Amino acid sequence: MSSAFTKRLEDMGNLTPKLEEGSLRDTNSEVMGDDMAIFSNIESHDDVGSLTRTSTTQGLPDTTVIPISPNEGKSPKLKSTDGSMKQNNVKFETLTEGLAHIIVPEWNPSPEPKKGSDLVGKPPQSVFYNPIQQFNRDLSVLAIRAYGEELFDSRRQKTISKKRKRGNNGPENLEAHRQGTAPTDRGGLQDPKMQEAPEEPRGGVNEQPQIDERTPVLERNPSVANGAATTPGHEMDPVSVKDLRQVNLRILDALSASGLRALRYAKELPFTTSVVANDLSSTATESIKQNVAHNGLEEKIEVVTSNALTHMYSLVGNTRHSLKYNVIDLDPYGTAVPFLDAALQSLHSGGLLCVTCTDSGVWASTGYPEKAFSLYGGVSLSGPHCHEAGLRLILNSITMSAAKYGMAIEPLLSLSIDFYARVFVRIKHSAADVKFLAGKTMVVYNCDEGCGAWSTQMLGRNKASRDRKGGTYYKHSLAQGPSASQICEHCGRKTHLAGPMYGGRLHSPQFIQRILDLLPTLDQDTYQTIPRIRGMLITALEEFLPENSVKPGSDLPEPVNTTGEEATPPMSLNPATPEPYPFFFLPQVLSKVIHCQTPPENALRGALKHLGYSTSRSHTKPGSIRTNAPWSVIWEVMREWVRQEAPIKPGACKEGTAGHVIMKGGLSQLQAEATNVQRIISEENAFITSPDQGDENGRGPSKLEVIFDERLGAESQKGRLVRYQMNPRANWGPMVRAKAQPPT
């Protein structure tokens, strides 16, 4: 062994290795399919000596022997001076997050520290680490854990189904099948007469307890949290159904930087986890190796110095299919778009793709529409709902990249957090689901210069039909357009086009519920962002609104909620169904348009609920209201608010403004299609200001019975929820790029 390699190991805090103390072993994995690769057994390495990692992929490093010290897991040998750690005359500090500990050089988090501050004189980061993104990392650990539990449940159900099928088709049941008295897959009997008689419960394999999908995961199967392999009321075969801890997830942290994510995944996930921490910077990977040794995770984490694209593309078309990943985490500095194509092809079917994009100045503003289109395949929009539109642009980019390879996506959780977006997407190889893409891709007509209203237009149609046997199939056809005029029908201002963007649901209710069910079992000291995780996930879960029906001959949708109660989100979603009510509005923005006092949120929600519509909020903006009421109803409610509660001051709403047109009832369809908008507004004002048409506070009483009931609009008590971020400290945000320090 070279002296340089031995010296490097001593600097990492390990003892000088002796190869004769252990033996080298080849740990090539078996060739297996997508499903079995997840649940394969992992050979344990208990002896102290050395660990061999072998890469069978072309283009990856050859076999690397990493000697393991008997003192693994202990801190590296750093010289201590006045309570601080030093190595090669560089001061280090130990940071703890979750169950992981990382050693990083002292650094300056502020690009321009104030004079006299303790930050003056400290160098910039050599390896990127942002403490503000602890929420991101906590949520990622829980999301991957929920994903793994879902895989475990799916595998368990498949095993039960196979055992039931084998039991029904066994030799002992042949005679029963001939007589029509054999048990079916549904637990009943083939004889209709015998099906009418109630069956006594039996303890056989064919009796599977009914699981309510709305029941929390830990209540459905409390033993899952403890690693048991049994389902309440049903004994499972420990040989055919693996313990939860034997779920094998192969995870790639493609842009690892400090390696903190990889460390936390390896230490905190209850599965047999194999993590690859990759980074292009040799300075970063040396730091990761030091931290891996510091945490004693040499057997679980492989550190790779490589271009992320090169590493992921090396797995494409590889005969060793099991080398692909179950989870890939992309958390770059800026946009993740350049890595999407390679990541999608490096995942197993059914794999989880975790994506972070911090370039919110591109996807959540109209300052760089050309950049947004080149990166995300759509144009961003302006308004308070720009961050939700940004999430849909990011999902559109993932969807279009996946569709080229016959892959469809299922967004499990899509959040706009602080200065970045974080999405968790399941990737599925399904040519049938890809056909729904045009019917779930939309453009938006946005009145950003006037009243703030919008309308959407899908690029295609997915129409369900019945076949001769009563089954359902879909016809995919062209959409009729346009769905809106160039002029806003409510205020007469120009509308701007945004998109194309993803038009489906942003979240999976079942996946969110799984994460929420995990929270009571977690340690608050380990996951310090639990209060905010709970608040944001509950808010995301509340974003689901029921779809209205339309009466024949009516232009307004008929509300489906006549009780005023909050709607319960469905636990399973149709892949062909788009999001019927994207986006939201802010009461203060509407009040600014018509120059009136802002109504209380509960009063506005109560008025909409009294009319039979549903309301919720958005996780992207405090004070937001999501509703299935059309904009014509929303503006009618605002006019009634002015008439009943908050009259406009004389002269506040000037003639010719968007607010003036709205208060007079808006433009008709004929007026909206006219080319000379100013002339039409003048004629409309001259007409509606006649003595029998009301004053500047409206046209008179509304045809709708609008009641501002704050008690009806009050949200149900869910305890004190931290739904939105507060400023955690000074100088927080995306921070500056890390700069590799020159070798000394």
XYZ file of C-alpha atoms in Angstrom:
744
model
C 0.000 0.000 0.000
C 1.331 3.418 -0.913
C 2.519 5.753 1.816
C 0.313 8.559 0.447
C -2.800 6.392 0.792
C -1.775 5.361 4.316
C -1.160 8.999 5.263
C -4.624 9.942 3.941
C -6.237 7.263 6.067
C -4.381 8.481 9.155
C -5.603 12.026 8.456
C -9.175 10.680 8.338
C -8.750 9.380 11.881
C -8.348 5.652 11.129
C -5.514 3.493 12.414
C -2.910 2.267 9.956
C -4.559 -0.823 8.429
C -3.102 -4.301 8.257
C -4.510 -6.296 5.393
C -3.776 -9.621 7.068
C -6.320 -8.846 9.794
C -9.206 -9.355 7.404
C -10.036 -10.854 4.090
C -11.218 -9.358 0.856
C -14.636 -10.344 -0.398
C -16.417 -9.724 -3.646
C -19.903 -8.412 -3.051
C -21.323 -8.467 -6.540
C -25.085 -8.191 -6.419
C -27.347 -10.711 -8.079
C -29.187 -9.980 -11.273
C -32.837 -9.405 -10.403
C -35.884 -7.544 -11.609
C -37.320 -4.249 -10.445
C -39.482 -5.829 -7.754
C -37.070 -8.370 -6.290
C -34.132 -5.956 -6.329
C -35.912 -3.922 -3.708
C -36.332 -6.858 -1.353
C -33.010 -8.654 -1.867
C -30.970 -9.829 1.080
C -27.756 -7.954 1.800
C -24.751 -9.891 3.053
C -23.451 -8.430 6.304
C -19.794 -7.594 6.922
C -19.146 -8.003 10.623
C -15.426 -8.650 10.629
C -13.033 -5.777 11.231
C -10.441 -5.483 8.548
C -11.553 -4.355 5.136
C -14.589 -3.850 2.977
C -14.561 -4.436 -0.758
C -16.852 -2.517 -3.059
C -16.954 -3.779 -6.623
C -18.471 -1.828 -9.494
C -19.496 -3.930 -12.461
C -20.568 -0.928 -14.534
C -18.396 0.174 -17.389
C -17.011 3.641 -16.884
C -17.144 3.458 -13.084
C -14.107 3.031 -10.835
C -12.627 -0.437 -10.388
C -12.666 -2.389 -7.133
C -11.671 -0.170 -4.219
C -10.443 -1.633 -0.936
C -11.336 0.584 2.009
C -9.719 -0.631 5.253
C -11.951 -0.274 8.300
C -10.509 0.703 11.645
C -11.527 -1.058 14.875
C -12.395 2.471 16.078
C -14.893 3.108 13.287
C -17.606 5.580 14.198
C -15.275 7.633 16.378
C -14.312 11.169 15.506
C -11.289 11.704 13.265
C -8.094 12.675 15.023
C -8.214 16.444 14.945
C -5.910 18.512 17.069
C -7.746 20.458 19.739
C -6.730 24.042 20.543
C -8.794 26.133 22.964
C -11.858 23.930 22.481
C -11.748 24.071 18.663
C -10.649 21.327 16.285
C -7.754 21.760 13.914
C -6.317 19.794 11.039
C -3.477 21.080 8.870
C -3.867 24.489 10.553
C -7.535 24.669 9.470
C -10.207 25.109 12.128
C -13.141 22.712 11.975
C -16.542 22.657 13.630
C -18.906 19.719 14.154
C -22.488 20.162 13.011
C -25.286 17.817 14.072
C -28.471 17.355 12.064
C -30.803 14.448 12.562
C -28.670 11.478 13.566
C -25.713 12.551 11.429
C -22.631 14.561 12.407
C -20.493 16.362 9.865
C -17.153 18.107 10.270
C -16.790 21.258 8.186
C -14.213 24.053 8.130
C -15.251 27.288 9.783
C -17.011 29.428 7.210
C -18.719 32.730 6.662
C -22.476 32.352 5.876
C -22.829 36.018 4.907
C -21.271 37.332 1.669
C -20.825 40.797 3.219
C -20.559 40.595 7.031
C -20.935 43.774 9.041
C -17.900 45.384 10.596
C -17.212 44.062 14.061
C -19.101 40.842 13.376
C -17.645 37.456 14.329
C -17.964 36.508 10.681
C -15.275 38.967 9.577
C -12.136 37.135 8.551
C -13.767 33.741 8.095
C -13.345 32.202 4.622
C -16.281 31.307 2.338
C -17.494 27.713 2.179
C -15.247 25.204 0.467
C -18.037 22.575 0.618
C -21.612 23.822 0.296
C -23.860 23.477 3.354
C -27.023 25.478 4.049
C -28.559 25.004 7.533
C -31.823 26.630 6.415
C -32.545 23.592 4.259
C -32.837 21.305 7.272
C -36.582 21.337 6.599
C -35.843 20.030 3.103
C -33.646 17.233 4.437
C -36.028 16.265 7.262
C -38.907 16.085 4.814
C -36.820 14.073 2.332
C -35.962 11.439 4.937
C -39.629 11.062 5.866
C -40.765 11.006 2.225
C -38.313 8.221 1.330
C -39.362 6.315 4.439
C -43.047 6.626 3.458
C -42.131 5.497 -0.047
C -40.324 2.449 1.358
C -43.286 1.528 3.555
C -45.528 1.779 0.516
C -43.249 -0.627 -1.331
C -43.384 -2.985 1.625
C -47.196 -2.899 1.716
C -47.369 -3.441 -2.039
C -45.015 -6.417 -1.836
C -46.981 -7.867 1.049
C -50.259 -7.616 -0.856
C -48.694 -9.285 -3.909
C -47.446 -12.133 -1.738
C -50.871 -12.616 -0.162
C -52.497 -12.611 -3.596
C -50.052 -15.223 -4.921
C -50.547 -17.472 -1.895
C -54.320 -17.153 -2.233
C -54.112 -18.011 -5.913
C -51.872 -21.022 -5.228
C -54.213 -22.199 -2.496
C -57.287 -21.917 -4.710
C -55.639 -23.733 -7.627
C -54.031 -26.513 -5.594
C -54.799 -30.221 -6.173
C -56.962 -30.381 -3.042
C -59.319 -27.789 -4.549
C -59.741 -29.320 -8.006
C -62.871 -31.212 -7.042
C -64.243 -28.150 -5.281
C -63.675 -26.091 -8.443
C -65.588 -28.644 -10.501
C -68.503 -28.473 -8.066
C -68.378 -24.664 -7.904
C -67.745 -24.552 -4.165
C -64.109 -23.475 -4.140
C -63.239 -20.134 -2.531
C -62.610 -17.338 -5.014
C -60.003 -14.598 -4.910
C -62.540 -12.375 -3.242
C -63.031 -14.761 -0.369
C -66.503 -15.828 -1.534
C -67.788 -19.049 -3.107
C -68.435 -19.758 -6.741
C -71.957 -20.999 -6.037
C -74.273 -17.935 -5.969
C -76.612 -19.666 -3.519
C -73.796 -20.331 -1.119
C -72.563 -16.750 -1.456
C -75.764 -15.534 0.140
C -75.023 -17.383 3.364
C -72.660 -15.579 5.725
C -69.320 -17.272 6.240
C -67.700 -17.900 9.559
C -64.305 -16.171 9.810
C -61.408 -18.537 9.330
C -57.716 -18.198 9.923
C -56.641 -19.416 6.514
C -54.655 -17.532 3.899
C -57.729 -16.700 1.847
C -59.160 -14.408 4.516
C -57.463 -11.037 4.115
C -58.713 -8.297 6.463
C -60.214 -5.305 4.714
C -57.953 -2.270 5.036
C -59.505 1.179 4.957
C -57.164 3.436 2.989
C -58.287 6.438 5.046
C -57.060 4.806 8.250
C -53.601 6.078 9.259
C -50.783 3.762 8.288
C -49.589 3.122 11.828
C -53.133 2.289 12.921
C -53.626 -0.096 10.023
C -50.367 -1.862 10.817
C -48.733 -0.786 14.083
C -46.165 -3.542 13.715
C -44.683 -1.803 10.665
C -43.232 0.908 12.872
C -41.581 -1.743 15.034
C -40.209 -3.706 12.117
C -42.577 -6.669 12.561
C -43.718 -8.713 9.608
C -47.307 -9.343 10.627
C -50.579 -7.653 9.877
C -53.151 -7.219 12.684
C -55.515 -10.141 12.586
C -53.444 -12.084 10.081
C -50.247 -14.070 10.618
C -47.788 -13.595 7.786
C -45.187 -16.069 6.613
C -41.820 -14.609 7.686
C -40.077 -16.428 4.844
C -42.198 -15.155 1.956
C -42.725 -11.613 3.313
C -39.569 -9.793 4.316
C -39.312 -7.738 7.445
C -39.598 -4.026 6.820
C -35.938 -3.617 7.697
C -35.017 -5.962 4.835
C -36.420 -3.625 2.200
C -33.363 -2.780 0.129
C -33.337 0.750 -1.260
C -30.505 1.809 -3.517
C -30.272 5.608 -3.257
C -28.205 8.109 -5.237
C -27.346 11.502 -3.809
C -26.206 12.809 -7.181
C -24.903 16.225 -6.047
C -23.832 15.423 -2.533
C -21.678 18.449 -1.534
C -21.135 17.922 2.211
C -22.702 14.448 2.062
C -25.184 15.292 4.804
C -28.157 13.904 2.890
C -26.394 10.613 2.218
C -25.369 10.353 5.872
C -28.907 10.954 7.082
C -30.427 8.489 4.617
C -27.984 5.806 5.721
C -28.497 6.415 9.451
C -32.201 7.254 9.715
C -34.030 5.045 7.222
C -35.168 1.745 8.793
C -34.428 -0.184 5.611
C -31.355 -1.939 4.357
C -30.052 1.063 2.497
C -27.213 1.395 0.025
C -26.323 5.024 -0.664
C -24.029 6.429 -3.346
C -22.780 9.957 -2.574
C -21.521 11.545 -5.776
C -19.923 14.919 -6.392
C -17.762 16.394 -9.115
C -15.522 18.264 -6.667
C -12.670 16.238 -5.215
C -12.647 18.635 -2.259
C -16.271 17.718 -1.562
C -15.741 13.972 -1.873
C -12.731 14.078 0.446
C -14.937 15.867 2.971
C -17.677 13.254 2.451
C -15.220 10.392 3.046
C -14.075 12.051 6.240
C -17.676 12.435 7.417
C -18.581 8.875 6.430
C -15.715 7.601 8.583
C -16.730 9.986 11.364
C -20.227 8.439 11.392
C -19.065 4.837 10.939
C -21.050 4.309 7.722
C -18.389 2.848 5.423
C -20.524 -0.252 4.820
C -23.567 1.730 3.689
C -22.188 4.712 1.772
C -20.072 4.639 -1.370
C -18.355 7.906 -2.253
C -17.861 8.619 -5.966
C -15.992 11.520 -7.568
C -17.666 11.887 -10.927
C -19.825 14.032 -13.120
C -23.408 13.234 -12.095
C -24.504 12.904 -15.721
C -21.648 10.518 -16.527
C -22.427 8.394 -13.487
C -26.152 8.112 -14.212
C -25.816 7.590 -17.977
C -23.353 4.756 -17.312
C -26.293 2.744 -15.964
C -28.444 3.190 -19.065
C -28.675 -0.030 -21.057
C -26.531 -1.904 -18.560
C -27.175 -5.622 -18.429
C -26.889 -5.524 -14.644
C -30.388 -4.079 -14.247
C -30.151 -4.234 -10.445
C -27.513 -1.484 -10.521
C -30.222 1.084 -11.224
C -31.525 3.128 -8.335
C -34.797 3.034 -6.427
C -34.402 6.649 -5.284
C -32.475 9.503 -6.891
C -32.140 12.846 -5.126
C -31.269 15.900 -7.217
C -30.480 18.963 -5.107
C -28.289 21.248 -7.236
C -27.369 24.890 -6.850
C -29.954 26.354 -9.242
C -32.049 24.297 -11.624
C -32.154 20.487 -11.753
C -33.328 20.342 -15.382
C -29.945 19.322 -16.918
C -29.950 16.182 -14.743
C -33.533 15.031 -15.322
C -33.003 12.980 -18.480
C -30.163 10.940 -16.986
C -31.936 10.503 -13.644
C -35.127 9.208 -15.246
C -33.226 6.552 -17.176
C -31.280 5.486 -14.072
C -34.380 4.690 -12.008
C -36.238 1.416 -11.655
C -39.847 1.487 -12.795
C -41.780 2.671 -9.773
C -38.736 4.547 -8.492
C -38.826 7.828 -6.591
C -37.306 11.008 -8.039
C -36.671 13.841 -5.555
C -35.988 17.209 -7.213
C -35.027 20.593 -5.793
C -34.924 23.776 -7.904
C -33.654 26.958 -6.268
C -33.922 29.251 -9.321
C -37.263 30.709 -8.268
C -36.357 33.931 -10.095
C -36.903 31.945 -13.302
C -39.904 29.683 -12.659
C -41.791 32.008 -10.272
C -41.490 35.375 -12.015
C -41.854 36.935 -15.449
C -38.416 38.522 -15.427
C -36.904 35.786 -17.600
C -39.695 34.209 -19.679
C -37.223 33.047 -22.333
C -35.141 31.275 -19.696
C -38.193 29.648 -18.150
C -39.279 28.322 -21.540
C -35.847 26.972 -22.435
C -35.484 25.163 -19.101
C -38.997 24.088 -18.183
C -40.787 24.056 -21.536
C -43.265 26.758 -20.555
C -43.599 30.464 -19.788
C -44.047 31.570 -16.187
C -46.811 33.898 -15.063
C -47.151 36.955 -12.853
C -49.354 37.190 -9.792
C -49.670 35.827 -6.249
C -50.123 32.304 -7.660
C -46.767 32.384 -9.490
C -45.128 29.849 -7.153
C -47.803 27.231 -7.752
C -47.447 27.872 -11.481
C -43.694 27.380 -11.014
C -44.298 23.967 -9.457
C -46.371 23.041 -12.485
C -43.606 24.207 -14.827
C -41.084 21.990 -13.024
C -43.454 19.019 -13.201
C -44.011 19.772 -16.885
C -40.276 19.537 -17.506
C -40.085 16.178 -15.697
C -43.174 14.890 -17.502
C -41.938 15.797 -20.967
C -38.510 14.274 -20.309
C -40.106 11.044 -19.048
C -42.682 10.739 -21.838
C -39.953 10.357 -24.467
C -39.012 7.027 -22.889
C -42.544 5.743 -22.300
C -42.565 6.823 -18.655
C -45.399 8.498 -16.790
C -45.084 10.445 -13.560
C -47.215 10.534 -10.424
C -46.565 13.615 -8.283
C -46.584 12.437 -4.679
C -45.750 15.760 -3.054
C -44.999 19.145 -4.664
C -44.105 22.047 -2.401
C -42.914 25.611 -2.795
C -40.723 26.188 0.244
C -38.992 29.451 1.130
C -36.781 30.220 -1.889
C -36.945 26.821 -3.636
C -39.284 24.114 -4.904
C -39.181 20.492 -3.785
C -41.091 17.760 -5.621
C -41.307 14.000 -5.026
C -42.366 12.103 -8.139
C -42.942 8.396 -8.746
C -41.757 7.219 -12.166
C -43.643 4.422 -13.901
C -42.983 2.690 -17.208
C -46.450 2.827 -18.763
C -47.167 3.694 -22.384
C -50.902 3.764 -21.579
C -50.508 6.451 -18.906
C -48.312 8.564 -21.182
C -51.318 8.960 -23.499
C -53.068 11.057 -20.835
C -50.317 13.690 -20.932
C -51.898 16.089 -23.455
C -55.138 16.079 -21.461
C -53.218 17.054 -18.321
C -51.092 19.801 -19.890
C -52.545 23.300 -19.897
C -51.969 26.891 -20.854
C -53.192 29.764 -18.689
C -54.840 33.043 -19.742
C -53.814 35.350 -16.922
C -55.191 38.864 -16.320
C -52.090 40.091 -14.539
C -52.549 43.775 -15.459
C -56.176 44.012 -14.391
C -58.264 42.073 -11.889
C -56.010 39.008 -11.493
C -58.513 36.479 -12.850
C -57.387 33.540 -14.965
C -58.754 30.739 -17.107
C -57.109 27.516 -18.263
C -57.044 25.559 -21.516
C -56.023 21.895 -21.763
C -54.087 20.869 -24.860
C -56.000 17.619 -25.277
C -59.062 15.697 -24.111
C -59.252 12.362 -22.310
C -62.829 11.149 -22.636
C -63.971 8.002 -20.856
C -66.210 5.585 -22.791
C -67.831 2.220 -22.133
C -67.060 -0.866 -24.154
C -69.514 -3.681 -24.914
C -68.587 -5.554 -21.758
C -69.177 -2.538 -19.541
C -65.517 -1.735 -19.065
C -63.983 1.723 -19.313
C -61.579 2.898 -21.968
C -60.403 6.371 -22.956
C -60.510 8.259 -26.209
C -57.776 10.838 -26.706
C -58.741 13.767 -28.912
C -57.995 17.423 -29.630
C -59.223 20.172 -27.351
C -61.430 22.966 -28.647
C -59.979 26.421 -28.265
C -59.485 29.041 -27.303
C -61.219 28.893 -23.926
C -60.811 32.632 -23.307
C -60.677 35.890 -25.214
C -57.720 38.239 -25.508
C -59.628 40.583 -23.200
C -60.582 39.713 -19.618
C -64.348 39.276 -19.392
C -64.411 40.739 -15.877
C -62.360 43.952 -16.157
C -61.645 44.483 -19.864
C -57.851 44.357 -19.556
C -55.472 42.334 -21.723
C -54.667 38.774 -20.685
C -51.234 37.168 -21.049
C -50.467 33.586 -21.977
C -48.500 31.282 -19.640
C -47.454 27.675 -19.982
C -47.638 24.982 -21.161
C -47.512 23.558 -17.663
C -48.570 20.434 -15.815
C -52.330 20.447 -15.242
C -52.787 17.414 -12.982
C -52.904 17.099 -9.221
C -49.821 18.264 -7.316
C -50.025 15.743 -4.477
C -51.081 12.219 -3.579
C -53.363 12.329 -0.495
C -52.410 8.794 0.490
C -48.693 9.603 0.389
C -49.154 12.763 2.469
C -51.180 10.806 5.023
C -48.392 8.240 5.323
C -45.906 10.954 6.242
C -48.334 12.523 8.709
C -48.805 9.136 10.368
C -45.047 8.917 10.925
C -44.747 12.235 12.758
C -46.081 11.112 16.206
C -43.450 8.365 16.296
C -40.468 10.691 15.710
C -38.091 12.323 18.156
C -38.495 16.100 18.250
C -34.813 16.578 19.014
C -33.829 14.609 15.909
C -36.401 16.162 13.575
C -36.556 19.746 14.755
C -38.783 20.897 11.886
C -41.689 18.557 12.713
C -44.113 21.408 13.575
C -43.601 23.040 10.200
C -43.698 19.698 8.354
C -47.042 18.884 9.979
C -48.481 22.316 9.185
C -47.346 22.369 5.568
C -48.482 18.792 4.857
C -51.908 19.368 6.385
C -52.230 22.523 4.292
C -51.228 20.590 1.152
C -53.747 17.872 2.024
C -56.477 20.497 2.302
C -55.838 21.785 -1.221
C -58.116 19.139 -2.749
C -61.494 20.508 -3.828
C -64.481 18.550 -5.196
C -65.380 19.110 -8.826
C -68.613 20.955 -9.617
C -71.208 19.739 -12.069
C -72.800 21.941 -14.730
C -76.555 22.125 -15.202
C -77.788 21.849 -18.810
C -78.347 25.298 -20.276
C -76.441 27.020 -17.466
C -73.160 28.899 -17.705
C -72.329 28.638 -13.994
C -71.178 25.400 -12.384
C -73.584 23.917 -9.889
C -71.899 23.655 -6.463
C -71.693 20.153 -5.038
C -71.120 21.140 -1.417
C -74.401 22.335 0.071
C -73.512 21.714 3.701
C -70.566 24.089 4.022
C -68.395 21.276 5.448
C -64.806 20.818 4.365
C -64.331 18.319 1.574
C -62.436 15.087 2.239
C -59.713 14.453 -0.363
C -59.865 11.145 -2.249
C -57.197 8.601 -1.320
C -56.706 7.407 -4.901
C -56.632 9.561 -8.043
C -57.545 8.803 -11.634
C -54.459 9.296 -13.841
C -56.684 10.761 -16.572
C -58.203 13.470 -14.365
C -56.658 16.958 -14.498
C -56.706 19.447 -11.647
C -60.135 21.116 -12.001
C -59.340 24.167 -9.856
C -55.676 25.176 -9.942
C -54.399 28.295 -8.210
C -55.998 30.571 -5.631
C -56.656 34.237 -4.871
C -55.757 36.671 -2.106
C -58.574 38.804 -0.623
C -56.254 41.806 -0.244
C -55.391 41.702 -3.943
C -59.062 41.706 -4.938
C -59.743 44.564 -2.529
C -56.899 46.553 -4.046
C -58.477 46.245 -7.497
C -61.788 47.796 -6.417
C -60.243 50.065 -3.730
C -62.260 48.774 -0.780
C -61.558 47.510 2.707
C -60.249 43.935 2.739
C -62.868 41.467 4.003
C -61.858 39.013 6.761
C -60.851 35.615 5.427
C -63.515 33.826 7.460
C -66.222 36.184 6.190
C -65.253 35.603 2.558
C -64.995 31.851 3.045
C -68.337 31.854 4.839
C -70.021 33.685 1.951
C -68.692 31.164 -0.582
C -69.648 28.201 1.610
C -73.145 29.616 2.100
C -73.524 29.601 -1.693
C -72.557 25.908 -1.686
C -68.925 26.128 -2.772
C -65.894 24.641 -1.044
C -62.885 26.579 0.171
C -59.383 25.775 1.389
C -55.994 27.476 1.310
C -52.700 27.075 -0.546
C -49.419 26.042 1.049
C -47.571 28.556 -1.163
C -49.058 31.780 0.229
C -50.395 32.935 3.616
C -53.905 34.349 3.502
C -54.769 32.501 0.291
C -58.198 31.071 -0.565
C -58.699 28.175 -2.963
C -62.243 27.586 -4.117
C -64.259 25.793 -6.768
C -66.368 28.919 -7.287
C -65.945 30.590 -10.702
C -64.542 34.091 -10.978
C -67.974 35.507 -11.811
C -69.228 34.366 -8.394
C -66.083 35.590 -6.606
C -66.457 39.094 -8.024
C -70.178 39.095 -7.270
C -69.365 38.291 -3.641
C -66.864 41.171 -3.573
C -69.472 43.554 -4.976
C -71.855 42.472 -2.244
C -69.138 43.049 0.353
C -68.839 46.639 -0.842
C -72.610 47.112 -0.872
C -73.284 45.491 2.525
C -70.196 46.120 4.641
C -67.530 48.428 3.169
C -68.709 51.130 0.751
C -66.045 52.639 -1.483
C -65.047 56.232 -0.811
C -66.227 58.691 -3.499
C -63.628 59.059 -6.226
C -61.522 56.113 -5.041
C -62.485 53.869 -7.965
C -61.757 56.050 -10.971
C -63.626 55.712 -14.220
C -61.895 53.532 -16.806
C -59.994 51.431 -14.272
C -60.380 47.675 -13.893
C -62.097 48.131 -10.542
C -64.636 50.565 -11.994
C -65.634 48.087 -14.716
C -65.932 45.252 -12.182
C -68.120 47.284 -9.841
C -70.463 47.992 -12.769
C -70.866 44.278 -13.457
C -67.997 43.544 -15.854
C -67.960 43.375 -19.632
C -70.292 41.200 -21.644
C -68.919 38.604 -24.046
C -69.593 40.908 -27.005
C -67.740 43.764 -25.371
C -64.800 41.498 -24.472
C -64.321 40.518 -28.106
C -64.224 44.104 -29.359
C -60.932 45.536 -30.473
C -61.216 49.061 -29.122
C -61.298 48.392 -25.373
C -61.224 52.038 -24.275
C -64.216 52.931 -26.428
C -66.201 50.017 -25.032
C -65.347 50.909 -21.446
C -66.505 54.506 -22.039
C -69.779 53.360 -23.579
C -70.330 50.863 -20.762
C -69.671 53.520 -18.107
C -72.030 55.953 -19.824
C -74.725 53.281 -19.821
C -74.378 51.915 -16.315
C -74.092 55.315 -14.617
C -77.641 56.223 -15.568
C -79.927 56.873 -12.545
C -81.581 53.432 -12.632
C -78.298 51.473 -12.681
C -76.905 52.262 -9.200
C -73.848 54.241 -8.135
C -70.102 53.566 -7.955
C -70.694 51.026 -5.144
C -72.378 48.585 -7.494
C -75.432 47.825 -9.617
C -77.758 47.269 -6.675
C -78.691 44.092 -4.801
C -77.231 40.858 -6.147
C -79.315 37.998 -7.485
C -77.269 35.684 -5.238
C -78.032 35.401 -1.545
C -74.634 36.422 -0.170
C -74.232 36.134 3.617
C -70.862 36.881 5.209
C -70.998 34.265 7.960
C -67.628 34.235 9.751
C -68.643 31.287 11.921
C -69.403 29.214 8.837
C -66.127 30.286 7.259
C -64.009 29.473 10.310
C -61.688 26.523 9.770
C -62.026 23.430 11.907
C -59.696 23.350 14.874
C -56.558 21.314 14.178
C -54.425 22.737 16.953
C -51.735 25.336 16.441
C -50.224 24.654 13.033
C -47.068 26.228 11.640
C -48.268 26.514 8.062
C -45.781 29.081 6.758
C -42.136 29.932 7.357
C -41.053 32.773 9.582
C -37.640 34.403 9.244
C -35.390 31.912 11.084
C -32.272 34.096 11.293
C -30.361 36.882 9.583
C -28.801 36.299 6.162
C -30.931 33.225 5.467
C -31.661 32.223 1.908
C -30.023 30.293 -0.933
C -26.497 31.452 0.080
C -23.502 31.764 -2.247
C -21.776 28.968 -4.094
C -19.020 27.048 -2.368
C -15.480 27.802 -3.526
C -12.926 25.040 -3.410
C -9.848 26.096 -1.458
C -6.467 25.628 -3.142
C -4.328 22.865 -1.625
C -1.819 24.003 0.979
